[in-house]
PDB file of C-alpha atoms in Angstrom:
ATOM      1  CA  UNK A   1       7.133 -14.104   4.329  1.00 62.00           C
ATOM      2  CA  UNK A   2      10.841 -14.422   3.637  1.00 65.00           C
ATOM      3  CA  UNK A   3      12.967 -11.344   4.112  1.00 80.00           C
ATOM      4  CA  UNK A   4      14.150 -10.275   0.657  1.00 89.00           C
ATOM      5  CA  UNK A   5      15.341  -6.681   1.219  1.00 93.00           C
ATOM      6  CA  UNK A   6      18.355  -6.206   3.538  1.00 93.00           C
ATOM      7  CA  UNK A   7      18.308  -3.657   6.399  1.00 92.00           C
ATOM      8  CA  UNK A   8      21.043  -1.366   5.055  1.00 94.00           C
ATOM      9  CA  UNK A   9      19.197  -0.088   1.947  1.00 96.00           C
ATOM     10  CA  UNK A  10      16.053   0.442   4.025  1.00 96.00           C
ATOM     11  CA  UNK A  11      18.039   2.427   6.613  1.00 96.00           C
ATOM     12  CA  UNK A  12      19.513   4.555   3.786  1.00 96.00           C
ATOM     13  CA  UNK A  13      16.014   5.133   2.388  1.00 97.00           C
ATOM     14  CA  UNK A  14      14.708   6.371   5.747  1.00 97.00           C
ATOM     15  CA  UNK A  15      17.835   8.559   6.235  1.00 97.00           C
ATOM     16  CA  UNK A  16      17.353   9.994   2.728  1.00 97.00           C
ATOM     17  CA  UNK A  17      13.861  10.989   3.825  1.00 96.00           C
ATOM     18  CA  UNK A  18      15.457  13.005   6.564  1.00 97.00           C
ATOM     19  CA  UNK A  19      15.818  10.803   9.653  1.00 97.00           C
ATOM     20  CA  UNK A  20      18.941  11.285  11.760  1.00 96.00           C
ATOM     21  CA  UNK A  21      18.762   7.819  13.385  1.00 96.00           C
ATOM     22  CA  UNK A  22      16.811   4.720  12.456  1.00 96.00           C
ATOM     23  CA  UNK A  23      15.857   1.961  14.940  1.00 96.00           C
ATOM     24  CA  UNK A  24      16.125  -1.639  13.844  1.00 95.00           C
ATOM     25  CA  UNK A  25      12.408  -2.107  14.473  1.00 95.00           C
ATOM     26  CA  UNK A  26      11.570   0.789  12.134  1.00 96.00           C
ATOM     27  CA  UNK A  27      13.732  -0.699   9.412  1.00 95.00           C
ATOM     28  CA  UNK A  28      12.205  -4.133   9.877  1.00 94.00           C
ATOM     29  CA  UNK A  29       8.705  -2.697   9.820  1.00 95.00           C
ATOM     30  CA  UNK A  30       9.284  -0.712   6.646  1.00 96.00           C
ATOM     31  CA  UNK A  31      10.941  -3.738   5.065  1.00 96.00           C
ATOM     32  CA  UNK A  32       7.895  -5.907   5.791  1.00 95.00           C
ATOM     33  CA  UNK A  33       5.554  -3.253   4.349  1.00 95.00           C
ATOM     34  CA  UNK A  34       7.611  -2.708   1.197  1.00 95.00           C
ATOM     35  CA  UNK A  35       7.999  -6.432   0.609  1.00 95.00           C
ATOM     36  CA  UNK A  36       4.256  -7.015   0.999  1.00 94.00           C
ATOM     37  CA  UNK A  37       3.477  -4.156  -1.376  1.00 94.00           C
ATOM     38  CA  UNK A  38       6.106  -5.327  -3.801  1.00 95.00           C
ATOM     39  CA  UNK A  39       4.664  -8.874  -3.828  1.00 95.00           C
ATOM     40  CA  UNK A  40       1.168  -7.553  -4.406  1.00 95.00           C
ATOM     41  CA  UNK A  41       2.317  -5.431  -7.345  1.00 96.00           C
ATOM     42  CA  UNK A  42       4.370  -8.301  -8.741  1.00 97.00           C
ATOM     43  CA  UNK A  43       1.434 -10.727  -8.580  1.00 97.00           C
ATOM     44  CA  UNK A  44      -0.776  -8.231 -10.397  1.00 97.00           C
ATOM     45  CA  UNK A  45       1.957  -7.570 -12.984  1.00 97.00           C
ATOM     46  CA  UNK A  46       2.288 -11.293 -13.657  1.00 98.00           C
ATOM     47  CA  UNK A  47      -1.434 -11.474 -14.334  1.00 97.00           C
ATOM     48  CA  UNK A  48      -1.169  -8.551 -16.732  1.00 97.00           C
ATOM     49  CA  UNK A  49       1.768 -10.154 -18.609  1.00 97.00           C
ATOM     50  CA  UNK A  50      -0.105 -13.437 -18.863  1.00 98.00           C
ATOM     51  CA  UNK A  51      -3.229 -11.656 -20.080  1.00 97.00           C
ATOM     52  CA  UNK A  52      -1.078 -10.053 -22.821  1.00 97.00           C
ATOM     53  CA  UNK A  53       0.165 -13.548 -23.803  1.00 97.00           C
ATOM     54  CA  UNK A  54       3.674 -13.016 -22.394  1.00 97.00           C
ATOM     55  CA  UNK A  55       5.790 -14.876 -19.898  1.00 97.00           C
ATOM     56  CA  UNK A  56       8.030 -11.874 -19.329  1.00 98.00           C
ATOM     57  CA  UNK A  57       6.931  -9.191 -16.895  1.00 98.00           C
ATOM     58  CA  UNK A  58       7.779  -5.779 -18.324  1.00 98.00           C
ATOM     59  CA  UNK A  59       8.160  -2.371 -16.697  1.00 98.00           C
ATOM     60  CA  UNK A  60       4.793  -1.341 -18.188  1.00 97.00           C
ATOM     61  CA  UNK A  61       3.186  -4.297 -16.305  1.00 97.00           C
ATOM     62  CA  UNK A  62       4.718  -3.144 -13.021  1.00 97.00           C
ATOM     63  CA  UNK A  63       3.625   0.471 -13.606  1.00 97.00           C
ATOM     64  CA  UNK A  64       0.078  -0.485 -14.535  1.00 96.00           C
ATOM     65  CA  UNK A  65      -0.189  -2.921 -11.613  1.00 96.00           C
ATOM     66  CA  UNK A  66       0.968  -0.238  -9.209  1.00 95.00           C
ATOM     67  CA  UNK A  67      -1.679   2.194 -10.543  1.00 94.00           C
ATOM     68  CA  UNK A  68      -4.393  -0.481 -10.359  1.00 92.00           C
ATOM     69  CA  UNK A  69      -3.518  -1.277  -6.747  1.00 90.00           C
ATOM     70  CA  UNK A  70      -3.286   2.391  -5.733  1.00 88.00           C
ATOM     71  CA  UNK A  71      -6.667   3.113  -7.341  1.00 86.00           C
ATOM     72  CA  UNK A  72      -8.230   0.088  -5.682  1.00 81.00           C
ATOM     73  CA  UNK A  73      -6.754   1.087  -2.301  1.00 75.00           C
ATOM     74  CA  UNK A  74      -8.037   4.698  -2.665  1.00 75.00           C
ATOM     75  CA  UNK A  75     -11.435   3.432  -3.775  1.00 69.00           C
ATOM     76  CA  UNK A  76     -11.723   1.074  -0.813  1.00 65.00           C
ATOM     77  CA  UNK A  77     -10.612   3.764   1.601  1.00 61.00           C
ATOM     78  CA  UNK A  78     -13.152   6.199   0.190  1.00 62.00           C
ATOM     79  CA  UNK A  79     -15.907   3.584   0.429  1.00 61.00           C
ATOM     80  CA  UNK A  80     -14.906   2.761   4.042  1.00 64.00           C
ATOM     81  CA  UNK A  81     -14.985   6.463   4.970  1.00 63.00           C
ATOM     82  CA  UNK A  82     -18.385   6.929   3.357  1.00 64.00           C
ATOM     83  CA  UNK A  83     -19.672   3.859   5.152  1.00 61.00           C
ATOM     84  CA  UNK A  84     -18.487   5.262   8.498  1.00 60.00           C
ATOM     85  CA  UNK A  85     -20.348   8.497   7.783  1.00 56.00           C
ATOM     86  CA  UNK A  86     -23.535   6.561   7.093  1.00 55.00           C
ATOM     87  CA  UNK A  87     -23.191   4.092  10.013  1.00 51.00           C
ATOM     88  CA  UNK A  88     -22.166   6.525  12.743  1.00 51.00           C
ATOM     89  CA  UNK A  89     -25.200   8.439  13.959  1.00 50.00           C
ATOM     90  CA  UNK A  90     -24.746  12.059  14.962  1.00 50.00           C
ATOM     91  CA  UNK A  91     -25.336  12.939  18.563  1.00 51.00           C
ATOM     92  CA  UNK A  92     -27.493  15.953  19.168  1.00 51.00           C
ATOM     93  CA  UNK A  93     -28.621  17.801  22.290  1.00 55.00           C
ATOM     94  CA  UNK A  94     -31.988  18.640  20.819  1.00 54.00           C
ATOM     95  CA  UNK A  95     -34.949  16.553  21.891  1.00 56.00           C
ATOM     96  CA  UNK A  96     -37.055  15.046  19.156  1.00 56.00           C
ATOM     97  CA  UNK A  97     -40.726  15.986  19.591  1.00 53.00           C
TER      98      UNK A  97
END
């Protein structure tokens, strides 16, 4: 993936969150995550605009795409957690008769 967001704004973002110092690797990592997330939202927003018969992506498309992705992510996480609860057997010290 091509780097789209420069390091300086990412560093300012991390500092605004309260960091005193920011390593280059931290900035690069956050940049990669934000760009990946931004592309995912953008792709979904494009689909929403096309579905509405538009070529222009609007703010409402971005907001709805973000909500859809967040809800999907939360749903998947919940399903994965439930699956782990089902798959992982409990260990017990009691002997089964």
